[in-house]
PDB file of N, CA and C in Angstrom:
ATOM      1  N   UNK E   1     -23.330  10.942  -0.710  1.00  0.00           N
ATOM      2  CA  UNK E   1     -22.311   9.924  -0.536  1.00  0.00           C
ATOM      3  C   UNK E   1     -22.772   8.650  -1.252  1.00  0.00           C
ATOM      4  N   UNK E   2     -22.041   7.698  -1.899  1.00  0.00           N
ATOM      5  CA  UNK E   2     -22.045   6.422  -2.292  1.00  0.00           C
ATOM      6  C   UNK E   2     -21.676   5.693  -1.743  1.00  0.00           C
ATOM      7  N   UNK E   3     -22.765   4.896  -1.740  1.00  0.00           N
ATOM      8  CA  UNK E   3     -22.413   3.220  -0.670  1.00  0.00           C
ATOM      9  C   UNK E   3     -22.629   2.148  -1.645  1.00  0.00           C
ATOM     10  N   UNK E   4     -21.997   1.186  -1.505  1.00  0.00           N
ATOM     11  CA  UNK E   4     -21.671   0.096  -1.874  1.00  0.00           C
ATOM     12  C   UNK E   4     -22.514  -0.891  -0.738  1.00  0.00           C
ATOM     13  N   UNK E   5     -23.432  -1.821  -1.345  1.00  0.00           N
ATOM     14  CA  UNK E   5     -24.307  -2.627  -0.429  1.00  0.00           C
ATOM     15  C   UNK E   5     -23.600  -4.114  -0.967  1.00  0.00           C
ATOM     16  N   UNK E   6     -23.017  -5.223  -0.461  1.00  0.00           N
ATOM     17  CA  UNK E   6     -22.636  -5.995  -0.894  1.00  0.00           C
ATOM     18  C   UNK E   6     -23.149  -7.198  -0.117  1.00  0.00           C
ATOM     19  N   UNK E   7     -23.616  -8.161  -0.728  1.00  0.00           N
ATOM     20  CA  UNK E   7     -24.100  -9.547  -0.200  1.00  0.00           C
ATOM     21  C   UNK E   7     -22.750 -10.500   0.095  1.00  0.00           C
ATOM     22  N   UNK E   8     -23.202 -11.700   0.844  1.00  0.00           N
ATOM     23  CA  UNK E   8     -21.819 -12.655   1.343  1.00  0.00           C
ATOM     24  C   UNK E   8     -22.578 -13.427   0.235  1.00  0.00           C
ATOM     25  N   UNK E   9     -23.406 -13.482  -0.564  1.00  0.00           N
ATOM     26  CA  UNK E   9     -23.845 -14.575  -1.668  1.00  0.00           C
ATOM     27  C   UNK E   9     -23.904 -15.875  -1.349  1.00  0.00           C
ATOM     28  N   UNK E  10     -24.183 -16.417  -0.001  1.00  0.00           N
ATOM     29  CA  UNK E  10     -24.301 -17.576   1.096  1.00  0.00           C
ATOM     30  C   UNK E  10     -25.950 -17.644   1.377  1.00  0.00           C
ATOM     31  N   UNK E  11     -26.223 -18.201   1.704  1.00  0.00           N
ATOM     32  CA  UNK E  11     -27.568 -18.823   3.107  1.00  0.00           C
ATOM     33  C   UNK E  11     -27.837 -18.165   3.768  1.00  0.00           C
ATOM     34  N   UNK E  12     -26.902 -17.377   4.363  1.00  0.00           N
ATOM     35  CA  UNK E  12     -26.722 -16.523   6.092  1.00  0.00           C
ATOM     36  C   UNK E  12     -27.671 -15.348   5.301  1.00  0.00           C
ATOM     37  N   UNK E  13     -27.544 -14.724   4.378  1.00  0.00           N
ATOM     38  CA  UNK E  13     -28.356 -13.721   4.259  1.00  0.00           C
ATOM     39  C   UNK E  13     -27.862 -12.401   4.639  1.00  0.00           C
ATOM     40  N   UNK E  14     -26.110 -12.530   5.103  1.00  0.00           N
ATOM     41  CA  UNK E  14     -25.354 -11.580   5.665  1.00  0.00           C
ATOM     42  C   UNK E  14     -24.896 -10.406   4.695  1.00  0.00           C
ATOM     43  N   UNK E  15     -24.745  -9.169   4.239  1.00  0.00           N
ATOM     44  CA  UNK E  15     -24.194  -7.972   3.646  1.00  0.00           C
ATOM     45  C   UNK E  15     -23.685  -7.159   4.477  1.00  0.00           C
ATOM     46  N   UNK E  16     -22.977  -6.149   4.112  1.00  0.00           N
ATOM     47  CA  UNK E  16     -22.270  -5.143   4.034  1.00  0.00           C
ATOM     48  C   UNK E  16     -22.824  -3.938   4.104  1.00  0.00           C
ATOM     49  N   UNK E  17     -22.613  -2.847   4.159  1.00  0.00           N
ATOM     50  CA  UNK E  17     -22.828  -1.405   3.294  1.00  0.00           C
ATOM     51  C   UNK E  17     -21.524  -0.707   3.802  1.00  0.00           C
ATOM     52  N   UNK E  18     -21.101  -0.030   2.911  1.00  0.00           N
ATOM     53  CA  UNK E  18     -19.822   0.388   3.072  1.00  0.00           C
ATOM     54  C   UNK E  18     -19.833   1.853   1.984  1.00  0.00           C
ATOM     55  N   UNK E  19     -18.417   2.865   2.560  1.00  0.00           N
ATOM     56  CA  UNK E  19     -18.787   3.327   1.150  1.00  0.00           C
ATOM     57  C   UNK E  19     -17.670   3.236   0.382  1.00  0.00           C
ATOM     58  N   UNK E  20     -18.464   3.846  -1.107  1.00  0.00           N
ATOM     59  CA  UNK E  20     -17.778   3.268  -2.530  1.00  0.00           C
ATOM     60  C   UNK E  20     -16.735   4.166  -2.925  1.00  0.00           C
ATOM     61  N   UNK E  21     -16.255   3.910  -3.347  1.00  0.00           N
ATOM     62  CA  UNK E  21     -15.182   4.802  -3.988  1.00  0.00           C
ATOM     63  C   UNK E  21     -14.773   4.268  -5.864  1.00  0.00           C
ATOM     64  N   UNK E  22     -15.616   3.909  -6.213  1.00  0.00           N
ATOM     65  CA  UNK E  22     -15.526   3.317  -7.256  1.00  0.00           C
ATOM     66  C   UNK E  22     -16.365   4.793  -7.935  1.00  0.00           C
ATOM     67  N   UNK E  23     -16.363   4.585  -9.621  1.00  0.00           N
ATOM     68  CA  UNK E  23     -16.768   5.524 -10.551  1.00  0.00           C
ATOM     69  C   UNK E  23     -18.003   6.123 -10.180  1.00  0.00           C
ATOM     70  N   UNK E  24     -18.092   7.231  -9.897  1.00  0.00           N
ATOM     71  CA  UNK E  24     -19.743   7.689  -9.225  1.00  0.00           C
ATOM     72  C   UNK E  24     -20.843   7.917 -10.815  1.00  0.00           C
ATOM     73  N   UNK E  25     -21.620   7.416 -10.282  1.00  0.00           N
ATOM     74  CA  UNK E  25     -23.060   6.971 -11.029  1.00  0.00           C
ATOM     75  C   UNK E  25     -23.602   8.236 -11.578  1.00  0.00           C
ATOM     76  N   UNK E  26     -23.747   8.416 -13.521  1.00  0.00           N
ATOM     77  CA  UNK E  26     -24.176   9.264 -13.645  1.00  0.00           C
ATOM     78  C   UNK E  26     -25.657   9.493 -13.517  1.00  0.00           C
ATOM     79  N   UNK E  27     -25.509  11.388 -13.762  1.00  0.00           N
ATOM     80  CA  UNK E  27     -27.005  11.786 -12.516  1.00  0.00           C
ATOM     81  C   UNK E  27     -27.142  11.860 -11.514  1.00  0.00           C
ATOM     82  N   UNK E  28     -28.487  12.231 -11.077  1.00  0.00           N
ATOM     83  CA  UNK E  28     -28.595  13.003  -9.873  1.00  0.00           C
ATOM     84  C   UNK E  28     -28.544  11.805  -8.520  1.00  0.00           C
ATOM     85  N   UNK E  29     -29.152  10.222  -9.004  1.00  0.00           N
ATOM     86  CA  UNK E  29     -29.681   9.196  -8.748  1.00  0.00           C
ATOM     87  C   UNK E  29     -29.690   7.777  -9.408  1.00  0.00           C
ATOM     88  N   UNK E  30     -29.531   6.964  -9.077  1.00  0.00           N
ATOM     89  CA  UNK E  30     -29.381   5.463  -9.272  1.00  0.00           C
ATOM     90  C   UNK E  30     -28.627   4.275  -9.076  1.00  0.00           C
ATOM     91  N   UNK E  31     -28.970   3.426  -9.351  1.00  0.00           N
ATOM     92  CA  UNK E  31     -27.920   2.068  -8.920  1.00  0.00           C
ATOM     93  C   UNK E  31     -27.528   1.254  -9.856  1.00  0.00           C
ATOM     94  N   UNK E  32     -26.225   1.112  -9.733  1.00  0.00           N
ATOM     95  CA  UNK E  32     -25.623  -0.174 -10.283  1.00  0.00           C
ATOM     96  C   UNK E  32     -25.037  -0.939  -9.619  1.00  0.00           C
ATOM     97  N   UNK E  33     -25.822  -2.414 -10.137  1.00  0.00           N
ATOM     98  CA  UNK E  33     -25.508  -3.720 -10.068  1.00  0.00           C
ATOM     99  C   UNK E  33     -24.919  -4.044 -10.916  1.00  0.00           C
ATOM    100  N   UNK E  34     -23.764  -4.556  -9.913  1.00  0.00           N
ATOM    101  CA  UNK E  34     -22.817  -6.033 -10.756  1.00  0.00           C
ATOM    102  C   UNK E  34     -22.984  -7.328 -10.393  1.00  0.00           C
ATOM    103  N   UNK E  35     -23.520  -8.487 -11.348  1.00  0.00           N
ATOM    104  CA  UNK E  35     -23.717  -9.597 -10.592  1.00  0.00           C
ATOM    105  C   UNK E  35     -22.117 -10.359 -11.226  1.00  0.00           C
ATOM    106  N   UNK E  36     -21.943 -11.216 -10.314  1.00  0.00           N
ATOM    107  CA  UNK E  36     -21.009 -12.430 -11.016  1.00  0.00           C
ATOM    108  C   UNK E  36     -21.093 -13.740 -10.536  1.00  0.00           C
ATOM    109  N   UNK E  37     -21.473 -14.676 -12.012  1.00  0.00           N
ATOM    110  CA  UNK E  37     -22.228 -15.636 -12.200  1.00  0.00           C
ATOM    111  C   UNK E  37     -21.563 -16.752 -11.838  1.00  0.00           C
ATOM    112  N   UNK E  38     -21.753 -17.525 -11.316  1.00  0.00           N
ATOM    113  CA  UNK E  38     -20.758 -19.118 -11.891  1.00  0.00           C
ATOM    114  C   UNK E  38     -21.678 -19.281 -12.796  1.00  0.00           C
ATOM    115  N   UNK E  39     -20.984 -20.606 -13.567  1.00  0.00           N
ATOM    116  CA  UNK E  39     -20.686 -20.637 -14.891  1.00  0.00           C
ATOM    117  C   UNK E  39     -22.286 -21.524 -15.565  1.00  0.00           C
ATOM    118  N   UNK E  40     -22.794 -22.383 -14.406  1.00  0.00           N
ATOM    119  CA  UNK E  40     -24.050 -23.105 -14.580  1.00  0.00           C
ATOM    120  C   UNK E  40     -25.238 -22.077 -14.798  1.00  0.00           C
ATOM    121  N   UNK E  41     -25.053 -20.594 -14.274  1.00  0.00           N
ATOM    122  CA  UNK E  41     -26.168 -19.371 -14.428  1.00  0.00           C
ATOM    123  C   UNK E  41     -25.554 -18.797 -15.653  1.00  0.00           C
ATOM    124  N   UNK E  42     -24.861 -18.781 -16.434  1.00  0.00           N
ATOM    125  CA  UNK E  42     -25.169 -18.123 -17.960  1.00  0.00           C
ATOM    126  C   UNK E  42     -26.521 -17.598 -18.227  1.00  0.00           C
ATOM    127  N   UNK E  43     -27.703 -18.446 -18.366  1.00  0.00           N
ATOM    128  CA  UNK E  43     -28.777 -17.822 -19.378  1.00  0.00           C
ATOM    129  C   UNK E  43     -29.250 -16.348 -18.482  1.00  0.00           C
ATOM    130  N   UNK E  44     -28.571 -15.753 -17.728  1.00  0.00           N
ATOM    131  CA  UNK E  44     -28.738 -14.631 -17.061  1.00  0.00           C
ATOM    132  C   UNK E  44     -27.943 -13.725 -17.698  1.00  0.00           C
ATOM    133  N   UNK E  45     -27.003 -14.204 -18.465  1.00  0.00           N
ATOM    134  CA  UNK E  45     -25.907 -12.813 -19.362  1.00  0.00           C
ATOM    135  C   UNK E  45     -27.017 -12.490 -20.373  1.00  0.00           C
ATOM    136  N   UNK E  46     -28.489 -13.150 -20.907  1.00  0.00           N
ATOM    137  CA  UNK E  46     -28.941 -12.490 -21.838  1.00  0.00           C
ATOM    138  C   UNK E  46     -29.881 -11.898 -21.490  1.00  0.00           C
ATOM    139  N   UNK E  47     -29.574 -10.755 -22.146  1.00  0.00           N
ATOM    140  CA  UNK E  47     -30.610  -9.479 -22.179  1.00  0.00           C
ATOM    141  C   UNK E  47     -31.953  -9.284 -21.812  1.00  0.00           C
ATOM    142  N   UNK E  48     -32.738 -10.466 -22.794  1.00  0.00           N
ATOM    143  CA  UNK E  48     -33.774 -10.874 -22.813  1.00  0.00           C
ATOM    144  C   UNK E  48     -34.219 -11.158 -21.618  1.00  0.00           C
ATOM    145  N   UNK E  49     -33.462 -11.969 -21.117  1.00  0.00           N
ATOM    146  CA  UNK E  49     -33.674 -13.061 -20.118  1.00  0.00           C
ATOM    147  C   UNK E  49     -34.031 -12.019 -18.273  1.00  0.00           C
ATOM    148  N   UNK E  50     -32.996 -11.097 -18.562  1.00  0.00           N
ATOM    149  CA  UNK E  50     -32.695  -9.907 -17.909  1.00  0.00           C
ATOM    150  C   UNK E  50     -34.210  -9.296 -17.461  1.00  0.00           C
ATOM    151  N   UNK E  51     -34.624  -8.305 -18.732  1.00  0.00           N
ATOM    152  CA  UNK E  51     -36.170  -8.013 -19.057  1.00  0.00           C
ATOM    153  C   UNK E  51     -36.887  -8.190 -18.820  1.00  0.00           C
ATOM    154  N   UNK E  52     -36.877  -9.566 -18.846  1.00  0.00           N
ATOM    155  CA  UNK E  52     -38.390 -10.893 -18.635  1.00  0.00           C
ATOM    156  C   UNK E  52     -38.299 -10.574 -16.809  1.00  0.00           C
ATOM    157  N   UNK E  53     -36.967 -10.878 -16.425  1.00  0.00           N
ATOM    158  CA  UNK E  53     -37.024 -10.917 -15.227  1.00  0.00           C
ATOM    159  C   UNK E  53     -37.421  -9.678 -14.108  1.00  0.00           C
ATOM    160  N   UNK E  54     -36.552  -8.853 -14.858  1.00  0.00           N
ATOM    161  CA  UNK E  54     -37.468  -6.986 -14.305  1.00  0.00           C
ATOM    162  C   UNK E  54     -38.505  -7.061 -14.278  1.00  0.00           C
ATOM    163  N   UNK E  55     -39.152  -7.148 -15.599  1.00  0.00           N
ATOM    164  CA  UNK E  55     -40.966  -7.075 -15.695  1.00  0.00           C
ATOM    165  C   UNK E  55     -41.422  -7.838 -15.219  1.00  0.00           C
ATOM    166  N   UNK E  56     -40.858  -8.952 -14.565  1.00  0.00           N
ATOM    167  CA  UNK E  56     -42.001 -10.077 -13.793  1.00  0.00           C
ATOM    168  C   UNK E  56     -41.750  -9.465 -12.041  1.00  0.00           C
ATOM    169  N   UNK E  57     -40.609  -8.819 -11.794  1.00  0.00           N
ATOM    170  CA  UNK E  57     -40.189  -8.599 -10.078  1.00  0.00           C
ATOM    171  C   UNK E  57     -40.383  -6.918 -10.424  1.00  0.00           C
ATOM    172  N   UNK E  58     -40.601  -6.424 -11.208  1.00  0.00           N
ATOM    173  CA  UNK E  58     -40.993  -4.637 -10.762  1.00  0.00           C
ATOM    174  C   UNK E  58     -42.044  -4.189 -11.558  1.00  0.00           C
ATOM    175  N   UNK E  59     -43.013  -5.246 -11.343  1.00  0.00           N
ATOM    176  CA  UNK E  59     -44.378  -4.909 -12.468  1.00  0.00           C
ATOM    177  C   UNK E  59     -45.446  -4.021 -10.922  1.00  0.00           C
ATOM    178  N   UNK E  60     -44.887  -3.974 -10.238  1.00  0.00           N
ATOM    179  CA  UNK E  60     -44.987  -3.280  -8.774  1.00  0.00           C
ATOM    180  C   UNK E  60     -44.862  -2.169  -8.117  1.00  0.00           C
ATOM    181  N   UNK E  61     -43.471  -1.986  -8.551  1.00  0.00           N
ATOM    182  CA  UNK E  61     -42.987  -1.186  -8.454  1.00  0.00           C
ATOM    183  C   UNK E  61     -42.994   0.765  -8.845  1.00  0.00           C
ATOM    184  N   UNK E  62     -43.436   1.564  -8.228  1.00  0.00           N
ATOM    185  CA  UNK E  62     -44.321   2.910  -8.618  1.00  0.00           C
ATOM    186  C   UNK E  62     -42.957   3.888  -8.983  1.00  0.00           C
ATOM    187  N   UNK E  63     -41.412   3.732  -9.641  1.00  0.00           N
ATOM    188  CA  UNK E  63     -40.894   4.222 -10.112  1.00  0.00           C
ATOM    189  C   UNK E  63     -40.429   3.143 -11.489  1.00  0.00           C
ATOM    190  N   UNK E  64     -39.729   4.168 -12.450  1.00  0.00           N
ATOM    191  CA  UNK E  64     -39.093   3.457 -13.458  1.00  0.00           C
ATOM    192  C   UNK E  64     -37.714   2.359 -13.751  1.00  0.00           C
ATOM    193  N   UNK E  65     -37.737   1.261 -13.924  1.00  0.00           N
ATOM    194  CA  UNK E  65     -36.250   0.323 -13.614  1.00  0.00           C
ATOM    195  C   UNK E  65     -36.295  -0.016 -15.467  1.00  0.00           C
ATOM    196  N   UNK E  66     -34.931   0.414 -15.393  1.00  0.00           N
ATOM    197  CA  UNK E  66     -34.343   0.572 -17.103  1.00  0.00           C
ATOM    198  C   UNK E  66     -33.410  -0.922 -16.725  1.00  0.00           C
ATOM    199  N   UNK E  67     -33.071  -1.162 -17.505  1.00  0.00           N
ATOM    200  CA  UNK E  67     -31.923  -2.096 -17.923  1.00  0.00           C
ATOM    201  C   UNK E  67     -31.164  -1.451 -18.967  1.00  0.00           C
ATOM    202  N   UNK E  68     -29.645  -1.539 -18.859  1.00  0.00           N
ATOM    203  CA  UNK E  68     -28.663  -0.947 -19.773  1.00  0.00           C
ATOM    204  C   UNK E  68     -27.842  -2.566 -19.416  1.00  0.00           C
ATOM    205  N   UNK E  69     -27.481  -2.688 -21.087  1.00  0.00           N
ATOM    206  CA  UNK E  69     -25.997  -3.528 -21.144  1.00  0.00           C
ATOM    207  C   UNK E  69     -25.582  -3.314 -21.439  1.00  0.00           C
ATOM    208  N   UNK E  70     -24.210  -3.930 -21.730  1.00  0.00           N
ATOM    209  CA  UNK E  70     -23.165  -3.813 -22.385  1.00  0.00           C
ATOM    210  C   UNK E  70     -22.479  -5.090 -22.784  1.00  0.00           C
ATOM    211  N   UNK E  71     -21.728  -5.201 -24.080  1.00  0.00           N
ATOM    212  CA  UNK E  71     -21.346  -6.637 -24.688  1.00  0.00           C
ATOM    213  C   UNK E  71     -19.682  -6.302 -24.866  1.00  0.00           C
ATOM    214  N   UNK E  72     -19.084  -7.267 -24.103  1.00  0.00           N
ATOM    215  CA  UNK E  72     -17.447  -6.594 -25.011  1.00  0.00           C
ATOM    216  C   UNK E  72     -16.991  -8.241 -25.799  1.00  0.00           C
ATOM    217  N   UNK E  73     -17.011  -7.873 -26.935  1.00  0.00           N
ATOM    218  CA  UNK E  73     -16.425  -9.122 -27.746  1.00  0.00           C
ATOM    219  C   UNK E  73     -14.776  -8.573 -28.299  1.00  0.00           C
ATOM    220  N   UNK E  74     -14.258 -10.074 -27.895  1.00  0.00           N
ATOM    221  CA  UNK E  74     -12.730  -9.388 -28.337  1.00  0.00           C
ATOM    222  C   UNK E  74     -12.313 -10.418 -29.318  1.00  0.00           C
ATOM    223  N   UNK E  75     -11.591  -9.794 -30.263  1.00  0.00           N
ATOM    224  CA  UNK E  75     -11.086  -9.971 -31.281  1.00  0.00           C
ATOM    225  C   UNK E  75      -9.971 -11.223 -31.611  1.00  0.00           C
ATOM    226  N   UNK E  76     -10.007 -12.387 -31.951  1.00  0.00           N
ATOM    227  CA  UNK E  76      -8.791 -13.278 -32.090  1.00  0.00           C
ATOM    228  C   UNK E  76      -8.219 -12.978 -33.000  1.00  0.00           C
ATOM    229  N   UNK E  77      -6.969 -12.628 -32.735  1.00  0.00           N
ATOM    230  CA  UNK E  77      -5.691 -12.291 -33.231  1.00  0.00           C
ATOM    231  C   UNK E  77      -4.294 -13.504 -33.475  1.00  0.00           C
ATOM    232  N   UNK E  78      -4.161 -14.273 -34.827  1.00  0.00           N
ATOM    233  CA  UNK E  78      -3.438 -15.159 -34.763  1.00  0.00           C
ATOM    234  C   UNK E  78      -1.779 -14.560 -34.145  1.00  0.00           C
ATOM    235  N   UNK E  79      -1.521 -15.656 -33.310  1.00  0.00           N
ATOM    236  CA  UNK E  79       0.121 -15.477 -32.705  1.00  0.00           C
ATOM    237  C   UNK E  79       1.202 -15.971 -33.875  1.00  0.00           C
ATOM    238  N   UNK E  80       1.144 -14.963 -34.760  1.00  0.00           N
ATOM    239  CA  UNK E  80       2.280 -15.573 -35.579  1.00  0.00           C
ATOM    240  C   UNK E  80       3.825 -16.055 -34.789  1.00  0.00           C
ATOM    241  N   UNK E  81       4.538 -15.725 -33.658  1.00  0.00           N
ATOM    242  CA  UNK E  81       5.391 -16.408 -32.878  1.00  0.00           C
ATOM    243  C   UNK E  81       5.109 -17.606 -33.046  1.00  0.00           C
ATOM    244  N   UNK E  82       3.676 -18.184 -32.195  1.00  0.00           N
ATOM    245  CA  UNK E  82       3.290 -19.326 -31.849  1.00  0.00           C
ATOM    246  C   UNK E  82       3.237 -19.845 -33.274  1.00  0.00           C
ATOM    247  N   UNK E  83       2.496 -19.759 -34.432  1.00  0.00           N
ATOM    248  CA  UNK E  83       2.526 -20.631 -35.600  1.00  0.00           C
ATOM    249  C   UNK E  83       3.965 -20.832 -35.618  1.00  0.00           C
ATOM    250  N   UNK E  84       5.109 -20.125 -35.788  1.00  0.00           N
ATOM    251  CA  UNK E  84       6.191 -20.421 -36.423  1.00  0.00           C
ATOM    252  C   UNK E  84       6.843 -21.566 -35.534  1.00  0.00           C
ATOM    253  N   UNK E  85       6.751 -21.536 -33.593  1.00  0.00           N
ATOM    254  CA  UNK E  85       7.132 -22.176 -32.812  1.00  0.00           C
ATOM    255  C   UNK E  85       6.478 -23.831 -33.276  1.00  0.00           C
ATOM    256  N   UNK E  86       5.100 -23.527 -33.535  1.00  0.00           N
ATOM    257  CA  UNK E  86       4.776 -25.006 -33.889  1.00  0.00           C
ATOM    258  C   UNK E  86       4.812 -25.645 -35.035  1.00  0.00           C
ATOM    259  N   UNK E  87       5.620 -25.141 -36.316  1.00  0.00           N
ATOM    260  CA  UNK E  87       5.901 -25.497 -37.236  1.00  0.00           C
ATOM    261  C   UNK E  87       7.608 -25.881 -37.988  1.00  0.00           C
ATOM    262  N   UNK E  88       8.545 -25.134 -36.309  1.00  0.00           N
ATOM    263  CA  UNK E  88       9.664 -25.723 -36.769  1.00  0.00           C
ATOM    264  C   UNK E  88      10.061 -27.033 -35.870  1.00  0.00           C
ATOM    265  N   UNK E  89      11.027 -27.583 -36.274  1.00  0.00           N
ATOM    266  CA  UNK E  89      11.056 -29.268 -36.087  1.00  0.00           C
ATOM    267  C   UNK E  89      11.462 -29.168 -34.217  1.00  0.00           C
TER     268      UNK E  89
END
């Protein structure tokens, strides 16, 4: 079964466990984390930054912790509507 462990992201120190019903995790075993940042924690979207931080909190740790990302960059697409809207009188 899959559980979903979720923090109140507060002081209290309060979570959840519940179960998931979201996309089941390939393999036999493992976890994914989703964090979501406010906007002052950015230097945590980089990779690097990510890494540094594993290897300093699971240099301990007597199994293997991978990091996988993922980047989605999307494409600007001019609104020709909008040019024409702001170019007639």
């Amino acid at each position: 079964e899959q559980l979903r462990w979720e923090s109140s992201g507060d002081d209290s120190g309060a979570y959840s466990i519940a179960p998931d019903s979201t996309e089941p995790i390939e393999g036999t075993s493992g976890t994914r984390i989703v964090l979501h940042l406010k906007e002052e924690a950015e230097e945590y979207l980089d990779a690097f930054k990510l890494k540094t931080l594993l290897g300093t909190y699971s240099e301990f740790i007597s199994f293997p912790v991978e990091l996988w990302s993922e980047k989605t960059e999307y494409e600007q697409v001019p609104d020709e509507e909008a040019e024409v809207a702001e170019g007639e009188p």
